[in-house]
Short mmCIF file of C-alpha atoms in Angstrom, two decimals:
data_model
loop_
_atom_site.label_atom_id
_atom_site.label_comp_id
_atom_site.label_asym_id
_atom_site.label_seq_id
_atom_site.Cartn_x
_atom_site.Cartn_y
_atom_site.Cartn_z
CA MET Z 1 0.44 -9.51 -15.71
CA LYS Z 2 -0.35 -12.63 -17.77
CA LYS Z 3 3.26 -13.66 -18.35
CA ILE Z 4 4.44 -13.55 -14.79
CA ILE Z 5 7.91 -14.73 -13.84
CA SER Z 6 7.75 -16.62 -10.57
CA ILE Z 7 10.25 -15.58 -7.96
CA LEU Z 8 10.90 -19.25 -7.35
CA SER Z 9 12.37 -19.60 -10.82
CA ILE Z 10 15.00 -16.87 -10.44
CA ALA Z 11 17.92 -18.96 -9.18
CA GLY Z 12 16.26 -19.57 -5.85
CA LEU Z 13 16.19 -15.82 -5.45
CA LEU Z 14 14.61 -14.96 -2.16
CA ILE Z 15 12.30 -17.58 -0.85
CA THR Z 16 12.09 -21.32 -0.72
CA SER Z 17 9.06 -23.03 0.67
CA SER Z 18 8.50 -26.61 1.76
CA GLY Z 19 4.75 -26.34 2.27
CA CYS Z 20 1.97 -24.35 3.87
CA THR Z 21 2.87 -25.41 7.40
CA ASP Z 22 6.33 -23.86 7.14
CA TRP Z 23 5.26 -20.28 6.61
CA LEU Z 24 7.87 -18.95 9.00
CA ASP Z 25 10.62 -21.16 7.59
CA LEU Z 26 10.98 -19.13 4.40
CA ARG Z 27 14.68 -18.31 4.14
CA PRO Z 28 17.10 -17.28 1.39
CA GLU Z 29 19.29 -19.96 -0.14
CA SER Z 30 22.36 -17.81 0.47
CA GLU Z 31 23.49 -14.28 1.28
CA ILE Z 32 25.25 -14.20 -2.12
CA VAL Z 33 21.94 -14.51 -3.92
CA LEU Z 34 20.45 -11.63 -1.92
CA ASP Z 35 23.48 -9.38 -2.45
CA ASP Z 36 23.67 -10.06 -6.17
CA TYR Z 37 20.01 -9.89 -7.11
CA TRP Z 38 18.54 -6.49 -6.26
CA GLN Z 39 20.50 -4.45 -8.80
CA ASN Z 40 18.12 -2.91 -11.35
CA GLU Z 41 14.54 -1.98 -12.22
CA SER Z 42 13.99 -5.12 -14.27
CA GLN Z 43 14.67 -7.33 -11.28
CA VAL Z 44 12.35 -5.27 -9.07
CA THR Z 45 9.60 -5.62 -11.69
CA GLN Z 46 10.11 -9.39 -11.74
CA VAL Z 47 9.60 -9.58 -7.99
CA LEU Z 48 6.50 -7.39 -8.25
CA SER Z 49 5.18 -9.87 -10.82
CA ALA Z 50 5.96 -12.70 -8.43
CA CYS Z 51 3.87 -11.01 -5.73
CA TYR Z 52 0.86 -11.02 -8.07
CA ARG Z 53 1.58 -14.55 -9.23
CA SER Z 54 1.67 -15.84 -5.64
CA VAL Z 55 -1.91 -14.62 -5.05
CA THR Z 56 -3.11 -16.75 -7.97
CA GLU Z 57 -1.58 -19.98 -6.63
CA ARG Z 58 -4.11 -22.74 -6.04
CA ASP Z 59 -3.66 -22.88 -2.26
CA VAL Z 60 -4.44 -19.17 -1.98
CA MET Z 61 -7.33 -19.15 -4.43
CA SER Z 62 -8.98 -22.20 -2.88
CA ARG Z 63 -8.98 -20.59 0.55
CA MET Z 64 -10.30 -17.28 -0.75
CA LEU Z 65 -13.35 -19.18 -1.99
CA VAL Z 66 -13.68 -21.68 0.86
CA TRP Z 67 -13.21 -19.11 3.62
CA GLY Z 68 -15.52 -16.57 1.98
CA GLU Z 69 -18.30 -18.77 0.65
CA LEU Z 70 -18.40 -22.45 1.68
CA ARG Z 71 -20.10 -22.16 5.08
CA SER Z 72 -22.66 -19.63 3.87
CA ASP Z 73 -26.18 -20.24 2.60
CA ASN Z 74 -24.87 -20.21 -0.99
CA VAL Z 75 -23.13 -23.58 -1.11
CA TRP Z 76 -24.31 -27.18 -1.04
CA TYR Z 77 -22.72 -30.48 -1.97
CA GLY Z 78 -21.77 -30.84 -5.61
CA SER Z 79 -19.95 -33.53 -7.56
CA GLY Z 80 -16.83 -35.01 -5.99
CA MET Z 81 -16.48 -32.56 -3.08
CA PRO Z 82 -13.23 -33.27 -1.12
CA SER Z 83 -13.56 -34.70 2.38
CA ASP Z 84 -12.19 -31.67 4.29
CA MET Z 85 -14.46 -29.37 2.31
CA SER Z 86 -17.47 -31.59 2.96
CA LYS Z 87 -16.73 -31.65 6.69
CA MET Z 88 -16.46 -27.88 6.83
CA LEU Z 89 -19.72 -27.41 4.94
CA ASN Z 90 -21.38 -29.76 7.46
CA VAL Z 91 -19.94 -27.66 10.33
CA ASP Z 92 -17.73 -30.58 11.35
CA ILE Z 93 -14.63 -28.43 11.76
CA THR Z 94 -11.51 -29.56 13.60
CA ALA Z 95 -8.02 -28.10 13.84
CA ASP Z 96 -6.59 -30.71 11.46
CA ASN Z 97 -8.82 -29.68 8.54
CA GLY Z 98 -6.61 -28.77 5.58
CA TYR Z 99 -8.54 -25.57 4.85
CA CYS Z 100 -7.48 -24.23 8.26
CA HIS Z 101 -3.90 -23.90 6.98
CA TRP Z 102 -2.94 -20.26 6.54
CA GLY Z 103 0.59 -20.83 5.28
CA SER Z 104 -0.01 -19.92 1.63
CA PHE Z 105 -1.25 -16.48 2.68
CA TYR Z 106 1.90 -15.86 4.68
CA THR Z 107 3.93 -16.95 1.67
CA VAL Z 108 2.32 -14.10 -0.29
CA ILE Z 109 2.95 -11.77 2.65
CA ASN Z 110 6.60 -12.80 2.71
CA TYR Z 111 6.99 -12.04 -1.01
CA CYS Z 112 5.55 -8.60 -0.31
CA ASN Z 113 7.78 -8.08 2.72
CA ASN Z 114 10.86 -8.97 0.69
CA PHE Z 115 9.88 -6.44 -1.97
CA LEU Z 116 9.27 -3.69 0.57
CA HIS Z 117 12.59 -4.44 2.29
CA TYR Z 118 14.90 -4.64 -0.73
CA ALA Z 119 13.33 -2.59 -3.54
CA PRO Z 120 14.18 0.84 -2.04
CA GLY Z 121 17.91 0.01 -2.26
CA VAL Z 122 17.70 -0.35 -6.02
CA VAL Z 123 16.99 3.37 -6.47
CA GLU Z 124 20.64 4.09 -5.68
CA LYS Z 125 21.91 1.37 -8.03
CA ASP Z 126 19.82 2.02 -11.14
CA ALA Z 127 19.40 5.60 -12.32
CA ASN Z 128 16.35 4.61 -14.36
CA PHE Z 129 14.55 3.33 -11.27
CA THR Z 130 13.22 6.53 -9.74
CA GLU Z 131 11.63 7.22 -6.37
CA SER Z 132 8.34 7.78 -8.19
CA LYS Z 133 8.45 4.33 -9.78
CA LEU Z 134 9.40 2.75 -6.46
CA HIS Z 135 6.53 4.36 -4.56
CA SER Z 136 4.03 3.38 -7.26
CA MET Z 137 5.11 -0.27 -7.03
CA GLU Z 138 5.15 -0.14 -3.24
CA ALA Z 139 1.51 0.97 -3.36
CA GLU Z 140 0.63 -2.19 -5.26
CA VAL Z 141 2.55 -4.45 -2.88
CA LEU Z 142 1.14 -2.82 0.26
CA THR Z 143 -2.35 -3.42 -1.13
CA LEU Z 144 -1.70 -7.09 -1.94
CA ARG Z 145 -0.34 -7.62 1.57
CA ALA Z 146 -3.33 -5.81 3.08
CA LEU Z 147 -5.71 -8.00 1.08
CA MET Z 148 -4.08 -11.14 2.46
CA TYR Z 149 -4.31 -9.88 6.03
CA PHE Z 150 -7.95 -8.88 5.55
CA TYR Z 151 -8.79 -12.45 4.56
CA LEU Z 152 -6.86 -13.78 7.54
CA VAL Z 153 -8.52 -11.63 10.22
CA ARG Z 154 -12.02 -12.23 8.85
CA THR Z 155 -11.37 -15.96 8.92
CA PHE Z 156 -9.29 -16.47 12.09
CA GLU Z 157 -9.83 -13.13 13.91
CA ASN Z 158 -6.40 -12.85 15.59
CA VAL Z 159 -3.32 -13.78 13.54
CA PRO Z 160 0.42 -13.03 13.61
CA TRP Z 161 1.41 -9.66 12.19
CA VAL Z 162 4.59 -10.13 10.12
CA ASN Z 163 5.91 -7.09 8.27
CA GLU Z 164 9.57 -8.06 7.94
CA PRO Z 165 10.96 -10.58 5.41
CA SER Z 166 12.33 -13.96 6.45
CA ILE Z 167 16.01 -13.40 5.58
CA ASP Z 168 18.11 -14.31 8.59
CA ASP Z 169 18.53 -17.56 10.50
CA ALA Z 170 18.93 -15.53 13.68
CA GLN Z 171 15.39 -14.14 13.42
CA ASP Z 172 12.83 -15.20 16.01
CA TYR Z 173 10.05 -16.95 14.10
CA ARG Z 174 7.88 -17.55 17.18
CA ILE Z 175 5.45 -14.71 16.54
CA PRO Z 176 2.21 -14.55 18.57
CA GLN Z 177 -1.15 -13.46 17.25
CA SER Z 178 -1.96 -9.77 17.21
CA PRO Z 179 -5.51 -8.56 17.95
CA GLU Z 180 -7.73 -8.14 14.92
CA ASP Z 181 -8.22 -4.40 15.50
CA GLU Z 182 -4.48 -3.85 15.62
CA ILE Z 183 -3.92 -5.61 12.29
CA LEU Z 184 -6.81 -3.75 10.66
CA ASN Z 185 -5.34 -0.45 11.82
CA TYR Z 186 -1.96 -1.46 10.34
CA ILE Z 187 -3.40 -2.29 6.93
CA VAL Z 188 -5.65 0.79 6.85
CA SER Z 189 -2.56 2.91 7.47
CA ASP Z 190 -0.72 1.03 4.69
CA LEU Z 191 -3.60 1.58 2.27
CA GLN Z 192 -3.79 5.27 3.08
CA THR Z 193 -0.09 5.48 2.22
CA ALA Z 194 -0.69 3.49 -0.95
CA LEU Z 195 -3.38 5.95 -2.06
CA ARG Z 196 -0.82 8.76 -2.15
CA TYR Z 197 1.32 6.95 -4.72
CA SER Z 198 -1.06 4.68 -6.64
CA ARG Z 199 -1.78 4.88 -10.35
CA ASP Z 200 -5.23 5.47 -11.80
CA ASN Z 201 -4.52 3.17 -14.74
CA PHE Z 202 -1.80 1.33 -16.63
CA GLU Z 203 -0.70 1.02 -20.24
CA THR Z 204 -3.21 -1.66 -21.25
CA LEU Z 205 -6.73 -2.69 -20.24
CA GLU Z 206 -5.42 -6.02 -18.97
CA ARG Z 207 -2.94 -4.35 -16.66
CA THR Z 208 -5.40 -1.70 -15.49
CA LYS Z 209 -7.84 -4.43 -14.43
CA GLY Z 210 -5.17 -6.91 -13.31
CA ARG Z 211 -2.98 -4.61 -11.22
CA VAL Z 212 -3.76 -2.50 -8.17
CA THR Z 213 -5.09 0.93 -9.12
CA THR Z 214 -6.31 3.82 -7.00
CA ASN Z 215 -9.89 2.56 -7.21
CA ALA Z 216 -8.83 -0.94 -6.21
CA ILE Z 217 -7.32 0.51 -3.04
CA ARG Z 218 -10.45 2.54 -2.38
CA ALA Z 219 -12.60 -0.58 -2.80
CA LEU Z 220 -10.51 -2.56 -0.32
CA LEU Z 221 -10.61 0.33 2.16
CA ALA Z 222 -14.41 0.57 1.80
CA ASP Z 223 -14.66 -3.17 2.52
CA ILE Z 224 -12.44 -2.89 5.60
CA TYR Z 225 -14.39 0.12 6.88
CA LEU Z 226 -17.63 -1.89 6.58
CA TRP Z 227 -16.04 -4.64 8.66
CA GLN Z 228 -14.90 -2.08 11.25
CA GLU Z 229 -18.36 -0.44 11.25
CA GLU Z 230 -16.78 2.83 10.12
CA TYR Z 231 -19.73 3.56 7.87
CA SER Z 232 -19.07 7.21 7.04
CA LYS Z 233 -15.55 6.33 5.93
CA CYS Z 234 -16.93 3.49 3.79
CA ILE Z 235 -19.33 5.90 2.07
CA GLU Z 236 -16.47 8.32 1.45
CA MET Z 237 -14.40 5.63 -0.30
CA CYS Z 238 -17.39 4.47 -2.37
CA ASP Z 239 -18.16 8.04 -3.42
CA GLN Z 240 -14.57 8.57 -4.52
CA ILE Z 241 -14.96 5.58 -6.85
CA LEU Z 242 -18.44 6.46 -8.09
CA ASN Z 243 -17.51 10.12 -8.70
CA ASP Z 244 -14.01 9.58 -10.05
CA PRO Z 245 -13.70 11.78 -13.17
CA GLU Z 246 -10.73 9.77 -14.43
CA SER Z 247 -12.54 6.44 -14.18
CA ASP Z 248 -14.24 4.73 -17.10
CA LEU Z 249 -16.09 2.29 -14.82
CA GLU Z 250 -19.61 1.51 -15.97
CA LEU Z 251 -22.13 -1.24 -15.24
CA GLU Z 252 -22.57 -3.78 -18.02
CA MET Z 253 -26.06 -4.46 -19.33
CA GLY Z 254 -27.82 -7.24 -17.44
CA GLU Z 255 -27.97 -9.53 -20.47
CA ASP Z 256 -24.20 -9.19 -20.92
CA VAL Z 257 -23.03 -9.83 -17.37
CA ILE Z 258 -22.51 -13.59 -17.66
CA SER Z 259 -20.53 -13.31 -20.90
CA LYS Z 260 -18.62 -10.04 -20.48
CA VAL Z 261 -17.97 -9.92 -16.74
CA PHE Z 262 -17.40 -13.58 -15.90
CA TYR Z 263 -16.43 -15.20 -19.20
CA GLN Z 264 -14.45 -12.64 -21.17
CA GLY Z 265 -13.20 -10.82 -18.07
CA ASN Z 266 -11.68 -7.34 -17.66
CA SER Z 267 -15.12 -5.82 -18.28
CA LYS Z 268 -15.92 -2.14 -17.97
CA GLU Z 269 -17.34 -2.71 -14.46
CA SER Z 270 -14.29 -4.59 -13.18
CA ILE Z 271 -12.10 -2.75 -10.66
CA PHE Z 272 -9.54 -5.44 -9.83
CA GLU Z 273 -9.36 -9.04 -11.00
CA LEU Z 274 -6.65 -11.67 -10.81
CA GLN Z 275 -5.45 -12.59 -14.28
CA PHE Z 276 -5.37 -16.23 -15.42
CA ASP Z 277 -4.77 -17.95 -18.74
CA ASP Z 278 -4.41 -21.46 -20.06
CA ASP Z 279 -0.68 -21.19 -20.73
CA GLN Z 280 0.78 -19.41 -17.70
CA MET Z 281 -1.73 -19.87 -14.90
CA PHE Z 282 -4.87 -21.97 -15.31
CA ASN Z 283 -7.67 -21.18 -12.86
CA SER Z 284 -8.11 -24.75 -11.67
CA VAL Z 285 -10.00 -23.73 -8.53
CA VAL Z 286 -12.91 -22.16 -10.41
CA TYR Z 287 -12.93 -25.12 -12.80
CA ASP Z 288 -13.03 -27.67 -9.96
CA TYR Z 289 -15.55 -25.86 -7.77
CA PHE Z 290 -17.91 -24.48 -10.41
CA GLY Z 291 -17.23 -26.52 -13.55
CA GLY Z 292 -16.54 -25.74 -17.18
CA SER Z 293 -16.40 -27.39 -20.58
CA GLY Z 294 -16.34 -31.15 -20.05
CA ARG Z 295 -17.27 -30.75 -16.37
CA MET Z 296 -20.77 -29.33 -16.10
CA ALA Z 297 -21.17 -30.36 -12.45
CA GLY Z 298 -18.57 -28.81 -10.18
CA GLN Z 299 -17.85 -29.64 -6.55
CA TRP Z 300 -20.25 -26.91 -5.39
CA SER Z 301 -23.97 -26.53 -5.99
CA PHE Z 302 -26.61 -24.08 -4.75
CA PRO Z 303 -29.07 -25.31 -2.07
CA ALA Z 304 -32.36 -26.32 -3.67
CA PRO Z 305 -34.52 -24.89 -0.84
CA LEU Z 306 -33.14 -21.46 -1.67
CA VAL Z 307 -34.39 -21.74 -5.26
CA THR Z 308 -37.78 -23.37 -4.88
CA GLY Z 309 -38.77 -22.69 -1.28
CA ARG Z 310 -40.01 -19.69 0.68
CA TYR Z 311 -36.43 -18.76 1.62
CA SER Z 312 -35.41 -18.12 -1.98
CA PRO Z 313 -33.86 -14.72 -2.76
CA PHE Z 314 -35.69 -15.09 -6.09
CA ASN Z 315 -39.50 -14.87 -6.29
CA TYR Z 316 -39.55 -13.40 -2.80
CA VAL Z 317 -43.05 -12.29 -1.78
CA VAL Z 318 -43.07 -8.67 -0.69
CA GLY Z 319 -46.01 -6.31 -0.46
CA SER Z 320 -48.51 -7.07 -3.18
CA GLY Z 321 -46.06 -8.75 -5.51
CA LYS Z 322 -42.84 -10.69 -5.88
CA GLU Z 323 -39.26 -9.48 -5.83
CA SER Z 324 -37.01 -10.77 -8.64
CA SER Z 325 -39.64 -13.01 -10.18
CA GLU Z 326 -37.92 -12.83 -13.60
CA ASP Z 327 -34.38 -12.11 -12.44
CA LEU Z 328 -31.72 -12.78 -15.08
CA ARG Z 329 -29.28 -13.82 -12.37
CA GLU Z 330 -31.34 -16.84 -11.34
CA LYS Z 331 -30.97 -18.21 -14.86
CA ASP Z 332 -27.47 -16.92 -15.62
CA PHE Z 333 -25.78 -17.85 -12.34
CA LEU Z 334 -27.51 -21.21 -11.71
CA ARG Z 335 -28.22 -24.24 -13.89
CA GLN Z 336 -30.86 -26.73 -12.86
CA VAL Z 337 -30.13 -30.37 -13.56
CA ILE Z 338 -32.95 -31.56 -15.79
CA GLY Z 339 -35.16 -34.01 -13.96
CA GLY Z 340 -33.57 -33.28 -10.59
CA ASP Z 341 -33.44 -30.79 -7.77
CA SER Z 342 -29.74 -29.92 -8.04
CA TYR Z 343 -28.70 -26.41 -9.01
CA TYR Z 344 -25.11 -26.18 -10.17
CA VAL Z 345 -23.05 -23.03 -10.58
CA PHE Z 346 -23.05 -21.47 -14.03
CA LYS Z 347 -21.50 -18.17 -13.01
CA TYR Z 348 -17.79 -18.30 -13.94
CA ALA Z 349 -18.31 -21.83 -15.32
CA GLY Z 350 -20.35 -20.65 -18.29
CA ALA Z 351 -19.67 -18.72 -21.46
CA ASP Z 352 -23.21 -17.94 -22.55
CA ARG Z 353 -26.87 -18.81 -21.97
CA ARG Z 354 -29.54 -18.63 -24.64
CA GLU Z 355 -33.24 -18.80 -24.05
CA ASP Z 356 -35.85 -20.25 -26.41
CA PRO Z 357 -38.55 -17.54 -26.55
CA THR Z 358 -41.24 -20.13 -27.31
CA THR Z 359 -40.56 -22.36 -24.31
CA GLU Z 360 -38.40 -20.16 -22.05
CA ALA Z 361 -36.04 -23.12 -21.77
CA SER Z 362 -32.35 -22.24 -21.54
CA THR Z 363 -29.41 -23.73 -23.38
CA TYR Z 364 -26.11 -23.46 -21.51
CA PHE Z 365 -22.73 -23.14 -23.20
CA TYR Z 366 -19.74 -23.77 -20.94
CA ARG Z 367 -16.38 -22.04 -21.07
CA ASN Z 368 -13.36 -23.90 -22.44
CA VAL Z 369 -10.79 -21.32 -21.32
CA THR Z 370 -9.73 -20.32 -17.85
CA ALA Z 371 -11.48 -17.57 -15.86
CA ASN Z 372 -10.05 -14.46 -14.27
CA TRP Z 373 -11.07 -14.01 -10.63
CA ILE Z 374 -12.81 -10.76 -9.73
CA VAL Z 375 -11.82 -9.23 -6.41
CA TYR Z 376 -13.90 -6.05 -6.73
CA ARG Z 377 -16.33 -4.73 -9.33
CA LEU Z 378 -18.54 -1.69 -9.61
CA SER Z 379 -21.84 -3.28 -8.56
CA GLU Z 380 -20.35 -4.14 -5.17
CA ILE Z 381 -19.42 -0.50 -4.63
CA TYR Z 382 -23.08 0.50 -5.02
CA LEU Z 383 -24.04 -2.20 -2.53
CA MET Z 384 -21.33 -1.38 0.01
CA LYS Z 385 -22.43 2.25 0.03
CA ALA Z 386 -26.04 1.15 0.48
CA GLU Z 387 -25.10 -1.09 3.42
CA ALA Z 388 -23.26 1.73 5.15
CA MET Z 389 -26.20 4.10 4.64
CA ILE Z 390 -28.67 1.55 6.00
CA GLN Z 391 -26.58 1.06 9.13
CA LEU Z 392 -26.30 4.81 9.65
CA GLU Z 393 -30.06 5.13 9.04
CA SER Z 394 -29.19 8.35 7.27
CA ASN Z 395 -31.06 8.25 3.96
CA LYS Z 396 -33.38 5.31 3.37
CA GLU Z 397 -34.52 6.55 -0.04
CA GLN Z 398 -30.98 6.86 -1.40
CA ALA Z 399 -30.04 3.43 -0.02
CA ILE Z 400 -32.99 1.86 -1.85
CA GLU Z 401 -32.06 3.79 -4.99
CA LEU Z 402 -28.52 2.35 -4.88
CA ILE Z 403 -29.85 -1.18 -4.42
CA ASN Z 404 -32.43 -0.57 -7.14
CA THR Z 405 -29.68 0.40 -9.60
CA ILE Z 406 -28.23 -3.09 -9.31
CA TYR Z 407 -31.62 -4.80 -9.06
CA MET Z 408 -33.09 -3.22 -12.18
CA ARG Z 409 -30.30 -4.14 -14.55
CA SER Z 410 -31.13 -7.82 -13.94
CA ASN Z 411 -34.93 -7.36 -13.83
CA VAL Z 412 -35.62 -6.04 -17.29
CA GLU Z 413 -39.19 -7.17 -17.98
CA GLU Z 414 -41.37 -4.38 -19.38
CA ASP Z 415 -43.75 -4.48 -16.42
CA GLU Z 416 -40.96 -4.41 -13.80
CA LEU Z 417 -41.49 -1.39 -11.58
CA GLY Z 418 -38.40 -1.76 -9.47
CA LEU Z 419 -38.15 -1.78 -5.70
CA ILE Z 420 -40.92 0.16 -3.97
CA ALA Z 421 -39.77 2.00 -0.86
CA ASP Z 422 -43.06 1.45 1.00
CA ASN Z 423 -42.38 -2.29 1.01
CA TYR Z 424 -39.28 -1.70 3.16
CA SER Z 425 -40.67 0.59 5.84
CA THR Z 426 -38.47 -0.60 8.72
CA LYS Z 427 -34.73 -1.00 9.11
CA LEU Z 428 -35.19 -4.77 9.51
CA LYS Z 429 -37.00 -5.04 6.18
CA LEU Z 430 -34.36 -2.87 4.53
CA ASP Z 431 -31.59 -5.04 5.99
CA GLU Z 432 -33.31 -8.14 4.62
CA LEU Z 433 -33.75 -6.56 1.17
CA TYR Z 434 -30.08 -5.65 1.12
CA MET Z 435 -28.99 -9.19 2.06
CA ARG Z 436 -31.20 -10.69 -0.66
CA GLU Z 437 -29.88 -8.32 -3.31
CA ARG Z 438 -26.26 -8.84 -2.27
CA GLN Z 439 -26.83 -12.60 -2.43
CA ARG Z 440 -28.40 -12.39 -5.88
CA GLU Z 441 -25.64 -10.18 -7.26
CA LEU Z 442 -22.50 -11.60 -5.63
CA MET Z 443 -23.24 -15.29 -5.11
CA PHE Z 444 -20.16 -17.53 -5.57
CA GLU Z 445 -17.75 -14.56 -5.55
CA GLY Z 446 -16.25 -15.42 -2.15
CA LYS Z 447 -18.24 -12.74 -0.29
CA ARG Z 448 -21.28 -14.30 1.37
CA TRP Z 449 -19.81 -15.76 4.60
CA PHE Z 450 -18.14 -12.44 5.36
CA ASP Z 451 -21.45 -10.63 4.66
CA LEU Z 452 -23.15 -12.85 7.23
CA MET Z 453 -20.28 -12.38 9.67
CA ARG Z 454 -20.75 -8.59 9.55
CA MET Z 455 -24.36 -9.10 10.61
CA ALA Z 456 -23.34 -11.31 13.52
CA ARG Z 457 -20.59 -8.95 14.66
CA ARG Z 458 -22.96 -5.97 14.83
CA VAL Z 459 -24.97 -7.66 17.58
CA ASP Z 460 -22.15 -9.87 18.92
CA SER Z 461 -24.27 -12.97 18.36
CA PRO Z 462 -24.38 -15.79 15.78
CA ALA Z 463 -28.19 -15.56 15.66
CA PRO Z 464 -28.54 -13.38 12.52
CA LEU Z 465 -26.02 -15.52 10.63
CA LEU Z 466 -27.72 -18.74 11.69
CA SER Z 467 -31.09 -17.44 10.50
CA TYR Z 468 -29.65 -17.57 6.97
CA VAL Z 469 -27.22 -20.49 7.02
CA THR Z 470 -29.49 -23.07 8.64
CA LYS Z 471 -32.07 -22.69 5.87
CA LYS Z 472 -29.98 -24.86 3.58
CA PHE Z 473 -30.00 -27.80 5.98
CA THR Z 474 -32.90 -30.26 6.14
CA GLY Z 475 -35.04 -30.93 9.18
CA GLY Z 476 -34.74 -28.02 11.55
CA SER Z 477 -30.93 -27.89 11.48
CA SER Z 478 -30.58 -27.69 15.26
CA GLY Z 479 -27.39 -29.75 15.11
CA GLU Z 480 -25.65 -27.31 12.78
CA ALA Z 481 -26.89 -24.35 14.83
CA ASN Z 482 -25.49 -25.87 18.03
CA LYS Z 483 -22.05 -26.11 16.38
CA MET Z 484 -22.13 -22.35 15.74
CA SER Z 485 -23.67 -21.31 19.04
CA VAL Z 486 -20.99 -18.77 20.06
CA MET Z 487 -19.10 -16.11 18.13
CA GLU Z 488 -15.73 -17.90 18.45
CA ALA Z 489 -17.20 -20.85 16.52
CA LEU Z 490 -17.72 -18.63 13.46
CA TYR Z 491 -13.96 -18.26 13.08
CA LEU Z 492 -11.73 -21.15 12.02
CA PRO Z 493 -9.28 -22.86 14.36
CA VAL Z 494 -5.53 -22.47 14.05
CA HIS Z 495 -4.30 -25.60 12.30
CA THR Z 496 -2.50 -28.11 14.51
CA ASP Z 497 0.59 -27.96 12.30
CA GLU Z 498 0.83 -24.20 12.78
CA LEU Z 499 0.62 -24.64 16.55
CA LYS Z 500 3.45 -27.18 16.45
CA ALA Z 501 5.64 -24.96 14.26
CA ASN Z 502 5.10 -21.81 16.33
CA SER Z 503 4.84 -22.22 20.10
CA ALA Z 504 3.74 -18.60 20.52
CA LEU Z 505 0.38 -19.27 18.87
CA VAL Z 506 -2.80 -19.76 20.91
CA GLN Z 507 -5.75 -21.85 19.76
CA ASN Z 508 -9.20 -20.33 19.29
CA GLU Z 509 -10.88 -20.91 22.68
CA PHE Z 510 -13.96 -22.62 21.18
CA TYR Z 511 -11.86 -25.28 19.44
CA LYS Z 512 -9.63 -25.69 22.48
CA VAL Z 513 -12.70 -26.61 24.56
CA GLN Z 514 -14.03 -28.78 21.75
CA ALA Z 515 -10.75 -30.73 21.59
CA GLU Z 516 -10.81 -31.28 25.34
CA GLU Z 517 -14.38 -32.57 25.21
CA ASN Z 518 -13.49 -35.02 22.43
CA LYS Z 519 -10.60 -36.59 24.34
#
């Protein structure tokens, strides 16, 4: 999918957009264009490509990272952080913050809705475009749309459900929010349909990793089931991936993860990753946030107290020893500024790290090409299954074994014994182990805030989330904790522009009260 033809370039084909705030003002330029366009398989394929391309747009990518990572315990101020991002990190969130715009996600959804509306009619017009081909493509589009909605409900909770394209001026664009559970049920149903028609692989490695496959759908379903606390269903999806006889998925060696998984991309453990390149679609978000060649200090850094202090997921004291005392990920994913206490992101930003065996000092080589963005990879499947098993309290030993599989590939010292079950004798200790390992493995991959949100949702209280997030703030952090004192505060507000454009929307109650108090 590298050479994607944008739908916007095809004679104003289906959609024109004037900005993120106009997500419901996406209308065709003319009925003639609509009638003339959907004629053959080639045109359908171009629109499918446009659906993928729209997910890689900067406004979408930036929110995938900001929504999923920024407010967590993984991110601290870096070099040149934008004002709205800085405010959000500092829990100074208001409804006019630019990262509260959801319009770019509904643009992707509208591309998908147009495809699902018009593509079936092409079967009758082009004999080469069969029902089988149509259903296979529909599976991909349903999954992309489901992914967008999953981000939206985790970030805003209740959002408008739109499953029809914007094609008619007579349509009512004042669509209210639907409850989170209702939207999740819709997308689970869509994904179950997609599984019946999806492909296990495509013609090339790049397309197999860069397009939606059966295992990509299973991974998304497993993630949704975790969020819904449907743990048995999550385990079922994970097992289907782990036991898939047609799959060639395999964990990379620990020493190769930084170079093969995050630099070269499309590795043997990748399940689904968005494809970027320097010519067609440069991954400017990863470059700006994490850095790269010529920009070693990105806008994000990792909180120093979580590297050197007692809260660190590395060198964590447990039992009679330390957990992850020589973890490759501490060195491969983070780069310490020499002579300072700043720890910048090397994951995604870097190409390779080499260690001097005489001094154990590392030399960092930064990437000079753009990075793909990984949505799901095999190590997360192991961890999702482990999380579900821990919550079911069904098989502690197997849960630790799953976590240990991921742990041991990055802890390769000869005297490393692995995780000892006796050190995690209670569910609380096992929960804490899991959260440390998930942080070590998936830091900066847009996952951490949602991981913490799952903890909070299980007990309907921000307390577990705050016990992690406030550790990155200096001096007790009571101010930041007070700003996240209720569950509604963990979701973002509906942007003021969205409220003006759609009178059927209702503001998140926490931010409504906050706005009244600030008057």
